[in-house]
mmCIF file of C-alpha atoms and ligand atoms in Angstrom:
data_model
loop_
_atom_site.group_PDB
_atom_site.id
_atom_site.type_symbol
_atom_site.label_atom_id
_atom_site.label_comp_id
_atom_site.label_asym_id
_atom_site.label_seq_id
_atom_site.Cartn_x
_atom_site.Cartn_y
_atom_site.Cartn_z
ATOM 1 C CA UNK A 1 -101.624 -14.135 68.388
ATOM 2 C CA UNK A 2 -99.917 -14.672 71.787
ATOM 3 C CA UNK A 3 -100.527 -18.308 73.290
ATOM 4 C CA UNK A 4 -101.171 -17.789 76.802
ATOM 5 C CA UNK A 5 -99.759 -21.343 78.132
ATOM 6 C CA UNK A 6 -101.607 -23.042 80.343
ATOM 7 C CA UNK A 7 -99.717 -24.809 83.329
ATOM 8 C CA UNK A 8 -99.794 -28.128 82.885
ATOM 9 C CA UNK A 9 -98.255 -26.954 78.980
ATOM 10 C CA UNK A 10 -95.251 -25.019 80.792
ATOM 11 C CA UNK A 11 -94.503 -28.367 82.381
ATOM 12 C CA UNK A 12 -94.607 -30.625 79.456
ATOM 13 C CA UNK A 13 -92.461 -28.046 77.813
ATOM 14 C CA UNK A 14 -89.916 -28.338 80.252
ATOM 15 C CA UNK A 15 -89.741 -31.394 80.508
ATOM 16 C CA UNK A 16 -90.258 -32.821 76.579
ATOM 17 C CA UNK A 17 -88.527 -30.199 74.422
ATOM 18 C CA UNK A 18 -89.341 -32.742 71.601
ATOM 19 C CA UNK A 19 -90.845 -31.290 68.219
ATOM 20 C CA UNK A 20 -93.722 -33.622 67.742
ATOM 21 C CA UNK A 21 -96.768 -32.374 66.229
ATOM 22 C CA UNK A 22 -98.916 -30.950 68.035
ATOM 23 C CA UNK A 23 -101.145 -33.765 68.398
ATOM 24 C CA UNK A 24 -98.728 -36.079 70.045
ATOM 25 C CA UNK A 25 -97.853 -33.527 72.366
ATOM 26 C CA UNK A 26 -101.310 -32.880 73.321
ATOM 27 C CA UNK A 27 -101.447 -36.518 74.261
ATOM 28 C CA UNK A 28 -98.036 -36.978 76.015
ATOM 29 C CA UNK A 29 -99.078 -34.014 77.686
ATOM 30 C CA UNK A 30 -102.088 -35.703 79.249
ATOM 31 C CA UNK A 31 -100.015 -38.206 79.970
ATOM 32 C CA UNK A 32 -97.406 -36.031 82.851
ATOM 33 C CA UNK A 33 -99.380 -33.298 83.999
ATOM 34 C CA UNK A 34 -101.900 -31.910 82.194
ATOM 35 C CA UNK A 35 -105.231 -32.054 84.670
ATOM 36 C CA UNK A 36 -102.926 -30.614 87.395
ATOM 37 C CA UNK A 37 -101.776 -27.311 88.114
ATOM 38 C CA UNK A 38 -98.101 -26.773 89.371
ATOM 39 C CA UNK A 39 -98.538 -23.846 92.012
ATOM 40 C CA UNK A 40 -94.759 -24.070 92.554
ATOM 41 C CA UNK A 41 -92.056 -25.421 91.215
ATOM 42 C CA UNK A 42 -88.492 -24.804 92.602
ATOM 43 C CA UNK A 43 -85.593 -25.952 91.085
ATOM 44 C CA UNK A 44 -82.333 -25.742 93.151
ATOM 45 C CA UNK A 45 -79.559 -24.195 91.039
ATOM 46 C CA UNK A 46 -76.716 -25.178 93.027
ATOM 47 C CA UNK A 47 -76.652 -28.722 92.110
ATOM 48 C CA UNK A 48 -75.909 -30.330 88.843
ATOM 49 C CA UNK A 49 -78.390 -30.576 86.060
ATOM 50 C CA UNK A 50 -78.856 -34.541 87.050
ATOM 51 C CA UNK A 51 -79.084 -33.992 90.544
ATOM 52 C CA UNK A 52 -81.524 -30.899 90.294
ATOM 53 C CA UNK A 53 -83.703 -31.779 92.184
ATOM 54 C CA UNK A 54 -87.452 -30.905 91.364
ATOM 55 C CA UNK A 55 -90.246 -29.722 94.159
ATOM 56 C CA UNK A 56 -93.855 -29.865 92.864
ATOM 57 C CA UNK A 57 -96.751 -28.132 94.791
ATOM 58 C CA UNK A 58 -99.550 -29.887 93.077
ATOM 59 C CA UNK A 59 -103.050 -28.899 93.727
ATOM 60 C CA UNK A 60 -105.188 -31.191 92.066
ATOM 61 C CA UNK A 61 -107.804 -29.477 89.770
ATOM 62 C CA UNK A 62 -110.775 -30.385 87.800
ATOM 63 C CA UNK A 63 -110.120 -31.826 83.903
ATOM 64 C CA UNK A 64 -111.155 -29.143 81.996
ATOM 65 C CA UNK A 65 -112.365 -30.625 78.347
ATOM 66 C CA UNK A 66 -112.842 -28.721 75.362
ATOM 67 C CA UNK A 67 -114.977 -30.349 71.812
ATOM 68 C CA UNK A 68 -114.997 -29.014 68.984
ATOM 69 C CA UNK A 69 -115.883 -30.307 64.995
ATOM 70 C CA UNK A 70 -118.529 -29.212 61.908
ATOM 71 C CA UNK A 71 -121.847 -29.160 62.687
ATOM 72 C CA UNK A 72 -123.361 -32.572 63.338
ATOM 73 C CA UNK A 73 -119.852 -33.899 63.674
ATOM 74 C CA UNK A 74 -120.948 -35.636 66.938
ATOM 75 C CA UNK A 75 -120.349 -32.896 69.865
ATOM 76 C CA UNK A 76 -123.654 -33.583 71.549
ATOM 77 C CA UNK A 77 -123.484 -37.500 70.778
ATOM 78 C CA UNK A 78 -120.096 -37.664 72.751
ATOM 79 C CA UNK A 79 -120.822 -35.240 75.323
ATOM 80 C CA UNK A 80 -123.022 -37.694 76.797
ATOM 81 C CA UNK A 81 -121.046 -40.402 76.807
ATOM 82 C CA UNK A 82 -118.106 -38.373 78.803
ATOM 83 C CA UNK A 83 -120.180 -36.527 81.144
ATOM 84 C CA UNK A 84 -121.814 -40.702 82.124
ATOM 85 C CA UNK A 85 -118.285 -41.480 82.736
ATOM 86 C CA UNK A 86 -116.496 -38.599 83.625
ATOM 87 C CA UNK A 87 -118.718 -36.283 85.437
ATOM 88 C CA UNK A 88 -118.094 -33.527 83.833
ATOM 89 C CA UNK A 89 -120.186 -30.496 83.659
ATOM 90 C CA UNK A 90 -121.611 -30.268 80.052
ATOM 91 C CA UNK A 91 -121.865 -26.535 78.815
ATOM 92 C CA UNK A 92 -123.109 -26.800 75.439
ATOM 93 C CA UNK A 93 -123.213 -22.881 73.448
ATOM 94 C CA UNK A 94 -125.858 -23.989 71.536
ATOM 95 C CA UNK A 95 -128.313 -25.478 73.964
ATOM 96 C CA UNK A 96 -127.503 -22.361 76.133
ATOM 97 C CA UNK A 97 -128.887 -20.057 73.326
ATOM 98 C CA UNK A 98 -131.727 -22.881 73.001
ATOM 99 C CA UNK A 99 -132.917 -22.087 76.328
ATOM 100 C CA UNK A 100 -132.758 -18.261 75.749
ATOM 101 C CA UNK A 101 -135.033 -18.863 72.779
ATOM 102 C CA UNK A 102 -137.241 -20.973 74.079
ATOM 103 C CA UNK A 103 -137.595 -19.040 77.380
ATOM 104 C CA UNK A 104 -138.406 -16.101 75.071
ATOM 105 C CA UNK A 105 -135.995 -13.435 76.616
ATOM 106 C CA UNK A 106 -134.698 -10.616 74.868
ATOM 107 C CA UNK A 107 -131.387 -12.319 74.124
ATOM 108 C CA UNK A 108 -133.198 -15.419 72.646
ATOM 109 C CA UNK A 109 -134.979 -13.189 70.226
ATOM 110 C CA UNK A 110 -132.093 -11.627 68.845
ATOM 111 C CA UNK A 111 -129.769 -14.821 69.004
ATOM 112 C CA UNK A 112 -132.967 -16.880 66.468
ATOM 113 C CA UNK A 113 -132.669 -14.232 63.801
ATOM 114 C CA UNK A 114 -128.756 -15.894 63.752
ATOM 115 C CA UNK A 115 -129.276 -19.105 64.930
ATOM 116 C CA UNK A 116 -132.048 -19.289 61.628
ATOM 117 C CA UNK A 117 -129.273 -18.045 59.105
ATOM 118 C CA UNK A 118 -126.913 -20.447 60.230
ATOM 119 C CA UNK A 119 -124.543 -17.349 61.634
ATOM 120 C CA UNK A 120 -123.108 -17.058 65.009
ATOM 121 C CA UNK A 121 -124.962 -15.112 67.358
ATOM 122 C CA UNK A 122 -123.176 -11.828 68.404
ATOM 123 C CA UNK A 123 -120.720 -11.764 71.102
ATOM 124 C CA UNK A 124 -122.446 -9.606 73.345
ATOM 125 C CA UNK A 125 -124.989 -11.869 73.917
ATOM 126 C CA UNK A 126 -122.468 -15.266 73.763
ATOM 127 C CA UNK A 127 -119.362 -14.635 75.337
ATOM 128 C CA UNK A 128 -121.241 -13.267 79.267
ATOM 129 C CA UNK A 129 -123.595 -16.267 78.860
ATOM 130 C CA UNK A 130 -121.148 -18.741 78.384
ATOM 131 C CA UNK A 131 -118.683 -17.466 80.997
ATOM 132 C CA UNK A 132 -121.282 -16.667 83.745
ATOM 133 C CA UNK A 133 -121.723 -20.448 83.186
ATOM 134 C CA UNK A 134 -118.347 -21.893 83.174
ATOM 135 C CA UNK A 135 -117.988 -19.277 86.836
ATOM 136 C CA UNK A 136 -120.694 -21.341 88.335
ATOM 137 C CA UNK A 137 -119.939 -23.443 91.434
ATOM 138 C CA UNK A 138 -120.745 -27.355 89.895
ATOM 139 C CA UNK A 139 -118.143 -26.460 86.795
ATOM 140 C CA UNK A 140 -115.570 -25.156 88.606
ATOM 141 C CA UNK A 141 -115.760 -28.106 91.363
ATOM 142 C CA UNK A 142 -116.154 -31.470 89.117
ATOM 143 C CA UNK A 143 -114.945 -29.397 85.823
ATOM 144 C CA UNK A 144 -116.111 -28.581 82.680
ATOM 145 C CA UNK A 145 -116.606 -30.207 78.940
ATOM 146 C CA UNK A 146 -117.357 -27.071 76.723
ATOM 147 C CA UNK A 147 -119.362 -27.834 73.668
ATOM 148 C CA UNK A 148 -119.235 -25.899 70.520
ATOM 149 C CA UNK A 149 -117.285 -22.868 72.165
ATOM 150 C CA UNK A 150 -114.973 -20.797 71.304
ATOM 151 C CA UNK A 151 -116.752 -20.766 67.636
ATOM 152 C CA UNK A 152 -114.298 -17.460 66.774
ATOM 153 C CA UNK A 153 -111.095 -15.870 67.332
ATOM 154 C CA UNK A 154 -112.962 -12.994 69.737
ATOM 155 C CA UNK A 155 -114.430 -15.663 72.171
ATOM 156 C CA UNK A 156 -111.567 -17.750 72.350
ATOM 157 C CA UNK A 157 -109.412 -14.180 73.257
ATOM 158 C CA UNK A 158 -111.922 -13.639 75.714
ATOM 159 C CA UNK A 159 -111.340 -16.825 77.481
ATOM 160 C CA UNK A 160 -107.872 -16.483 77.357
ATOM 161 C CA UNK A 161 -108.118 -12.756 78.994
ATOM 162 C CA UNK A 162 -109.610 -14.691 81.937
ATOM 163 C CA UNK A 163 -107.490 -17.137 82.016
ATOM 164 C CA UNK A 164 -109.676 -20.191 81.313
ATOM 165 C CA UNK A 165 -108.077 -22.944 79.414
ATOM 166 C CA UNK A 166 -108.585 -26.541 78.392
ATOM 167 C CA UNK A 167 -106.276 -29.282 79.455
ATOM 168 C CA UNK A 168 -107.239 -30.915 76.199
ATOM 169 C CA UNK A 169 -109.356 -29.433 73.489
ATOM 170 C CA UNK A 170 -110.702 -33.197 70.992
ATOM 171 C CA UNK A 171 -111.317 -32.023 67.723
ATOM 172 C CA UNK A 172 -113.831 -34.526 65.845
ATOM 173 C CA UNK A 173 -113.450 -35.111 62.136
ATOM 174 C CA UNK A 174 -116.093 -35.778 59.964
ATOM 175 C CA UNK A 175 -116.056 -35.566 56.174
ATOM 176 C CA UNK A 176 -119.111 -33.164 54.954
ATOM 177 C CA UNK A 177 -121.252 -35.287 53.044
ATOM 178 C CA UNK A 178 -121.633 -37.305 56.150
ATOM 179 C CA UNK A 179 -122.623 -34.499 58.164
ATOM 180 C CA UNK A 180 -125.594 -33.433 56.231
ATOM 181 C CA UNK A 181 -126.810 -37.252 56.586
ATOM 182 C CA UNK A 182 -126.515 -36.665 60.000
ATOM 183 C CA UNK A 183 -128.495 -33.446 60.388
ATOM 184 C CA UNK A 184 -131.520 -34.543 57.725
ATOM 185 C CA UNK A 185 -131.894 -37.720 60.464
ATOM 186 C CA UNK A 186 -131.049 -35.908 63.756
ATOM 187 C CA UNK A 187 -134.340 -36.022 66.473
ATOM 188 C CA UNK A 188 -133.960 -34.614 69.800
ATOM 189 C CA UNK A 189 -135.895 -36.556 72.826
ATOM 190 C CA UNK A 190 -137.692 -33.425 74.533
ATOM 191 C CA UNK A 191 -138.136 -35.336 78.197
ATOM 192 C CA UNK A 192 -134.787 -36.990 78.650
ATOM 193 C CA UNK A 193 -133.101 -34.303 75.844
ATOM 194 C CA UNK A 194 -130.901 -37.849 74.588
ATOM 195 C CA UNK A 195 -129.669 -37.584 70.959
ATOM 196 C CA UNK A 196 -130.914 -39.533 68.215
ATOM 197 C CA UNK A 197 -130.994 -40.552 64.204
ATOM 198 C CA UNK A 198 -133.149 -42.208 62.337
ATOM 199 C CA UNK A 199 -131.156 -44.503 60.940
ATOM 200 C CA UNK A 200 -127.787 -44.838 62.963
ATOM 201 C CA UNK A 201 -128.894 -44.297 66.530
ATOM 202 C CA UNK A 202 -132.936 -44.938 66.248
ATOM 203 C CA UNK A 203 -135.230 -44.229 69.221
ATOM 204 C CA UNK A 204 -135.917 -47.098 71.575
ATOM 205 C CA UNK A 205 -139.088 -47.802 71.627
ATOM 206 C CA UNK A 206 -142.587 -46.565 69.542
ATOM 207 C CA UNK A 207 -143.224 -44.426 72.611
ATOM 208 C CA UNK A 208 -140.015 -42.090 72.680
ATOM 209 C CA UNK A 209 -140.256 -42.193 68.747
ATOM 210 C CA UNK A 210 -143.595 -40.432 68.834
ATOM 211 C CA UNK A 211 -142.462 -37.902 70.945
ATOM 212 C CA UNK A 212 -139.088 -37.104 69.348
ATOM 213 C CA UNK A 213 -138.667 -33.763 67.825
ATOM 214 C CA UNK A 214 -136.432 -31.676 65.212
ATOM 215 C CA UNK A 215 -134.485 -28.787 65.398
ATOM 216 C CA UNK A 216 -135.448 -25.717 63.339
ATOM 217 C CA UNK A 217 -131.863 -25.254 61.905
ATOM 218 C CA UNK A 218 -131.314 -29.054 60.989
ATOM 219 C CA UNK A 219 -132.275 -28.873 56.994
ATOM 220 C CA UNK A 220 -130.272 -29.321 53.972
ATOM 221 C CA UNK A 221 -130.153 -25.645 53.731
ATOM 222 C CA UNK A 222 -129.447 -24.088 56.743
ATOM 223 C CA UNK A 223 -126.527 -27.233 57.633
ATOM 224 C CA UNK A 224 -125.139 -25.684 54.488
ATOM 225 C CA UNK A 225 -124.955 -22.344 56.011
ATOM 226 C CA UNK A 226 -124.046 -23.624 59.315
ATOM 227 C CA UNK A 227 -121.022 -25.422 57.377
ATOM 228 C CA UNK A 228 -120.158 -22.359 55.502
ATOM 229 C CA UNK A 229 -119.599 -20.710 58.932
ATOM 230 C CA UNK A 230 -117.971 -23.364 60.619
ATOM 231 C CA UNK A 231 -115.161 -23.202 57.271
ATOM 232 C CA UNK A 232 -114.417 -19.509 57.867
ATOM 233 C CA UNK A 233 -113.946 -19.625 61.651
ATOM 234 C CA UNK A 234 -112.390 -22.999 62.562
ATOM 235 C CA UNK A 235 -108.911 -22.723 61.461
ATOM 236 C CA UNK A 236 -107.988 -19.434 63.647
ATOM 237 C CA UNK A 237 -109.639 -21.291 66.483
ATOM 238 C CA UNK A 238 -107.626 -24.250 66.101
ATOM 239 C CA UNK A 239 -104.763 -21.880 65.725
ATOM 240 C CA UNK A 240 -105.270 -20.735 69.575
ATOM 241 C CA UNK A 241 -105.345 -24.099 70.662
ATOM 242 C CA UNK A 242 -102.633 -25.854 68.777
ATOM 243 C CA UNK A 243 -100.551 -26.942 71.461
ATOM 244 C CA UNK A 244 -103.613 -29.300 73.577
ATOM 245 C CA UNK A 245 -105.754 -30.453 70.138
ATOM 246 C CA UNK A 246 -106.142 -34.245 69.652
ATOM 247 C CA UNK A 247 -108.144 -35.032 66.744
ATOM 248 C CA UNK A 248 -110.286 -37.935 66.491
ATOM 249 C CA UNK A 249 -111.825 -39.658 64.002
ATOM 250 C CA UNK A 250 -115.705 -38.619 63.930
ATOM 251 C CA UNK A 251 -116.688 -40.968 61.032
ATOM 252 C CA UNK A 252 -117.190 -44.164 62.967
ATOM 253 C CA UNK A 253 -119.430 -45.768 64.931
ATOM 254 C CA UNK A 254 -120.430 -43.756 68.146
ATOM 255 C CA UNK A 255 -118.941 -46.063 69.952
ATOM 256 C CA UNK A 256 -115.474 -46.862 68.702
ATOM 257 C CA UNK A 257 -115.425 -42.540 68.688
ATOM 258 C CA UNK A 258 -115.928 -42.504 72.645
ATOM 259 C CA UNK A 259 -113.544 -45.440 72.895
ATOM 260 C CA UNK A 260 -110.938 -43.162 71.388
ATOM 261 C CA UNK A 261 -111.495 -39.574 73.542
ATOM 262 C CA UNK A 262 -112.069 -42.156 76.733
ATOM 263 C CA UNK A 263 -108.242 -43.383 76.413
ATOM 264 C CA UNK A 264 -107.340 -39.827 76.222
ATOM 265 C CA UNK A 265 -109.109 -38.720 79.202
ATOM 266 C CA UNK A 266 -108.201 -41.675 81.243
ATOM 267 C CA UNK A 267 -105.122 -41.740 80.156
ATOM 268 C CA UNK A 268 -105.049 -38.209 81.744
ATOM 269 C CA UNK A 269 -106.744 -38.791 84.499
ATOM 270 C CA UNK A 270 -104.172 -41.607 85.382
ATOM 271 C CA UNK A 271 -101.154 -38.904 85.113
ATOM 272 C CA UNK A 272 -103.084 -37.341 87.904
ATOM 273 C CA UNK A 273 -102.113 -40.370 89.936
ATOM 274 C CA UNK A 274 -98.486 -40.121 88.450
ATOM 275 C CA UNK A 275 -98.169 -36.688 89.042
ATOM 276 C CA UNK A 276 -98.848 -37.026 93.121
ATOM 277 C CA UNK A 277 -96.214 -39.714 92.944
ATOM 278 C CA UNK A 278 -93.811 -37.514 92.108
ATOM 279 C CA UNK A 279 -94.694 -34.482 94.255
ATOM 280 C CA UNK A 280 -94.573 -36.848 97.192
ATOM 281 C CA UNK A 281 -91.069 -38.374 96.066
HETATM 282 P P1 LIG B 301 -125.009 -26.034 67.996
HETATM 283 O O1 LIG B 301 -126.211 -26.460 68.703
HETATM 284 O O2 LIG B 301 -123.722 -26.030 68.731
HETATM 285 O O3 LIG B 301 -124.915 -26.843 66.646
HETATM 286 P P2 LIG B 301 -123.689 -27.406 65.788
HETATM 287 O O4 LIG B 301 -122.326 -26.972 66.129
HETATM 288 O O5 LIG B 301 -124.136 -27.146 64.420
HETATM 289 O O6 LIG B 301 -123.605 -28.863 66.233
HETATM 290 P P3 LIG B 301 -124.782 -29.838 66.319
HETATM 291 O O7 LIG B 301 -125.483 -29.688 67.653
HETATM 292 O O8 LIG B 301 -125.646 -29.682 65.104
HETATM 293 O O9 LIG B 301 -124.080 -31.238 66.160
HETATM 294 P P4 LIG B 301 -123.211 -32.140 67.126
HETATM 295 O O10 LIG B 301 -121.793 -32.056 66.698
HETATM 296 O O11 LIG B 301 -123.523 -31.889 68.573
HETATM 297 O O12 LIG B 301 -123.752 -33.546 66.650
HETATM 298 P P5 LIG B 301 -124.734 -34.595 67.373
HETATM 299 O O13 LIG B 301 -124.017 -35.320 68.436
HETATM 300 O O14 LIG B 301 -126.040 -33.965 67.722
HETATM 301 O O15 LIG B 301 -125.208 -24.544 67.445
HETATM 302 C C1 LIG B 301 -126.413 -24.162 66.813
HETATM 303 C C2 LIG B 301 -126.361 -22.696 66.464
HETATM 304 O O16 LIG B 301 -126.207 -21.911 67.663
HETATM 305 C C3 LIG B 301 -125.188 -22.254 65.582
HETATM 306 O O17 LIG B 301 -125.467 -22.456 64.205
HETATM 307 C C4 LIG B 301 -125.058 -20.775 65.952
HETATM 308 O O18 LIG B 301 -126.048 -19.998 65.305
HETATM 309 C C5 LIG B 301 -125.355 -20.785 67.445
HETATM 310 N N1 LIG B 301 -124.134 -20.964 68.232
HETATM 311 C C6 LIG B 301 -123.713 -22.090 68.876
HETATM 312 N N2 LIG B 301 -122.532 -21.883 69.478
HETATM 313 C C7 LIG B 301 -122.189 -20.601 69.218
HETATM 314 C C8 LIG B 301 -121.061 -19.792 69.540
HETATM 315 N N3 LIG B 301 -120.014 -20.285 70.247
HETATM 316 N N4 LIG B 301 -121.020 -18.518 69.090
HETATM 317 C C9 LIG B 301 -122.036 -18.008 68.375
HETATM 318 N N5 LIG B 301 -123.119 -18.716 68.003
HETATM 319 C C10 LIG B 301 -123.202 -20.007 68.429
HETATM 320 O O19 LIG B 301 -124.935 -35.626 66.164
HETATM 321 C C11 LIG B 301 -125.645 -35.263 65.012
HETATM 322 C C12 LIG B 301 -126.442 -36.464 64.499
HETATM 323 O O20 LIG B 301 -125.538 -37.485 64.088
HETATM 324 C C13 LIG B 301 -127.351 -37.116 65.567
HETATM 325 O O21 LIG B 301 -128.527 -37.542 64.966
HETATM 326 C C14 LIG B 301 -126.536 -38.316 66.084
HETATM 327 O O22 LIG B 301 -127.366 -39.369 66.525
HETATM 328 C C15 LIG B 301 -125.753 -38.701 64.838
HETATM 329 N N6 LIG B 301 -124.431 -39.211 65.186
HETATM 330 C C16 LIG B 301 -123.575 -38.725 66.127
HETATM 331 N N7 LIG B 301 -122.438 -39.445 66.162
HETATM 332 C C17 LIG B 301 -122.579 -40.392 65.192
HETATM 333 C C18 LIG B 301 -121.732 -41.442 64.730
HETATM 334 N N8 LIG B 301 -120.502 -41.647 65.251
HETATM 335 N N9 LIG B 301 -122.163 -42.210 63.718
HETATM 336 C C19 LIG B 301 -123.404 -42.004 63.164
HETATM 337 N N10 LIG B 301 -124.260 -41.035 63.571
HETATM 338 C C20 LIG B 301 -123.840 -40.238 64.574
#
């Protein structure tokens, strides 16, 4: 499939031309240019290659985050922690189809009989939800941190025909034995929607544990399903992305995990600064 290149990627090309994997060039990527988008860049032909000398139009724009990984691999868990730091806006597939369900709408109905199988829910009803919500005024001012989507090759072509792509897209890796440990224990709080697991991230206090609750899908059986899934789709969606994925280790403390993705977004967020330097020099 054709790679539509995003921007900030033309630049890095230009100016790397190294063959590092793609991982490293994801993150020396972040590192130039990445949250910015070059709306011109003239280079003056008449001069010699070390006196070209480069203009750069930069408009700033808003990091745009994609996070993907196996179910239970710690999406949610992390989400939080950026979006308290970062500001993103959170737009999570799965709580979006949540909603639907719980609202009771047509779309909810249909998306449960998936959702229950462990199956993705059809694009019809996916790919309009998700983008009417990534077109909404908040995302597209303090930027977006898309959870758990694209989930096939069809959404993430759809994304690309509109021309919505991540500066970075953090791939979390957690080994699947781990992941079912993490489902079995997994308890939603219903008032302030936080995260938690029985053992490794327990609820405060005997209040919010009373109230805590557990998703329909998060069994032994249907993670199973949900994994099986997750294995036949995630390779062509990685594909798409190859040139902006940074994987990080899932399978550590919560903690240590957020301590990795934060130096990659500050570390991109500080190339911002770098990049205004040198349109300005
Ligand atoms: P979705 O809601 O997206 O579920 P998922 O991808 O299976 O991911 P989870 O929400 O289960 O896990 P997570 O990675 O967010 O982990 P969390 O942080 O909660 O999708 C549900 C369904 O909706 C799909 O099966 C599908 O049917 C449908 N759907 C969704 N997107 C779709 C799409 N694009 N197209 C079509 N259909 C779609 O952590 C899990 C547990 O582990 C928690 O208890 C947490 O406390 C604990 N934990 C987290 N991090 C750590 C850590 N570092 N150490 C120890 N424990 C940890």
């Amino acid at each position: 499939m054709a790679m539509a290149a995003s921007p900030g990627a033309s630049h890095l090309h230009a100016r790397s031309g190294s063959s590092r994997s793609p991982a490293n060039q994801a993150l020396s990527a972040s590192s130039i240019a990445l949250p910015q988008r070059c709306i011109e860049c003239r280079i003056s032909s008449a001069s010699s290659p070390s006196q070209r000398q480069i203009v750069h139009a930069v408009a700033r724009e808003p990091l745009k985050v994609m996070i993907s990984g196996a179910p239970a691999s710690g999406k949610g868990t992390q989400c939080e922690l950026i979006t308290d730091k970062y500001g993103l806006v959170h737009i999570a597939a799965g709580d979006l189809l949540r909603a639907e369900v719980a609202a009771g709408t047509e779309n909810g109905i249909k998306a449960q009989e998936y959702m229950n199988k462990g199956q993705l829910v059809p694009n019809e009803i996916v790919v309009s939800m998700v983008k009417r919500r990534l077109e909404e005024q908040d995302a597209q001012e303090k930027g977006w941190l898309l959870d758990g989507y694209p989930r096939s090759v069809s959404q993430a072509d759809a994304l690309e025909a509109l021309n919505i792509r991540p500066h970075v897209f953090i791939l979390l890796q957690v080994p699947e034995d781990i992941l079912v440990e993490r489902v079995v224990g997994r308890r939603l709080d219903p008032v302030t929607g936080k995260i938690y697991h029985l053992t490794y991230a327990p609820p405060e206090t005997p209040e919010i544990e009373a109230r805590l609750t557990q998703r329909s899908d998060d069994t032994e059986e249907r993670v199973k399903l949900r994994l099986k899934t997750h294995r036949q789709n995630v390779e062509d969606v990685l594909s798409i992305y190859s040139d902006v994925i940074v994987p990080v280790d899932g399978n550590r403390p919560k903690t240590e995990v957020f301590s990795s993705i934060d130096s990659i977004l500050n570390e991109m967020v500080q190339s911002e600064q770098l990049g205004e330097a040198m349109s300005s020099s």
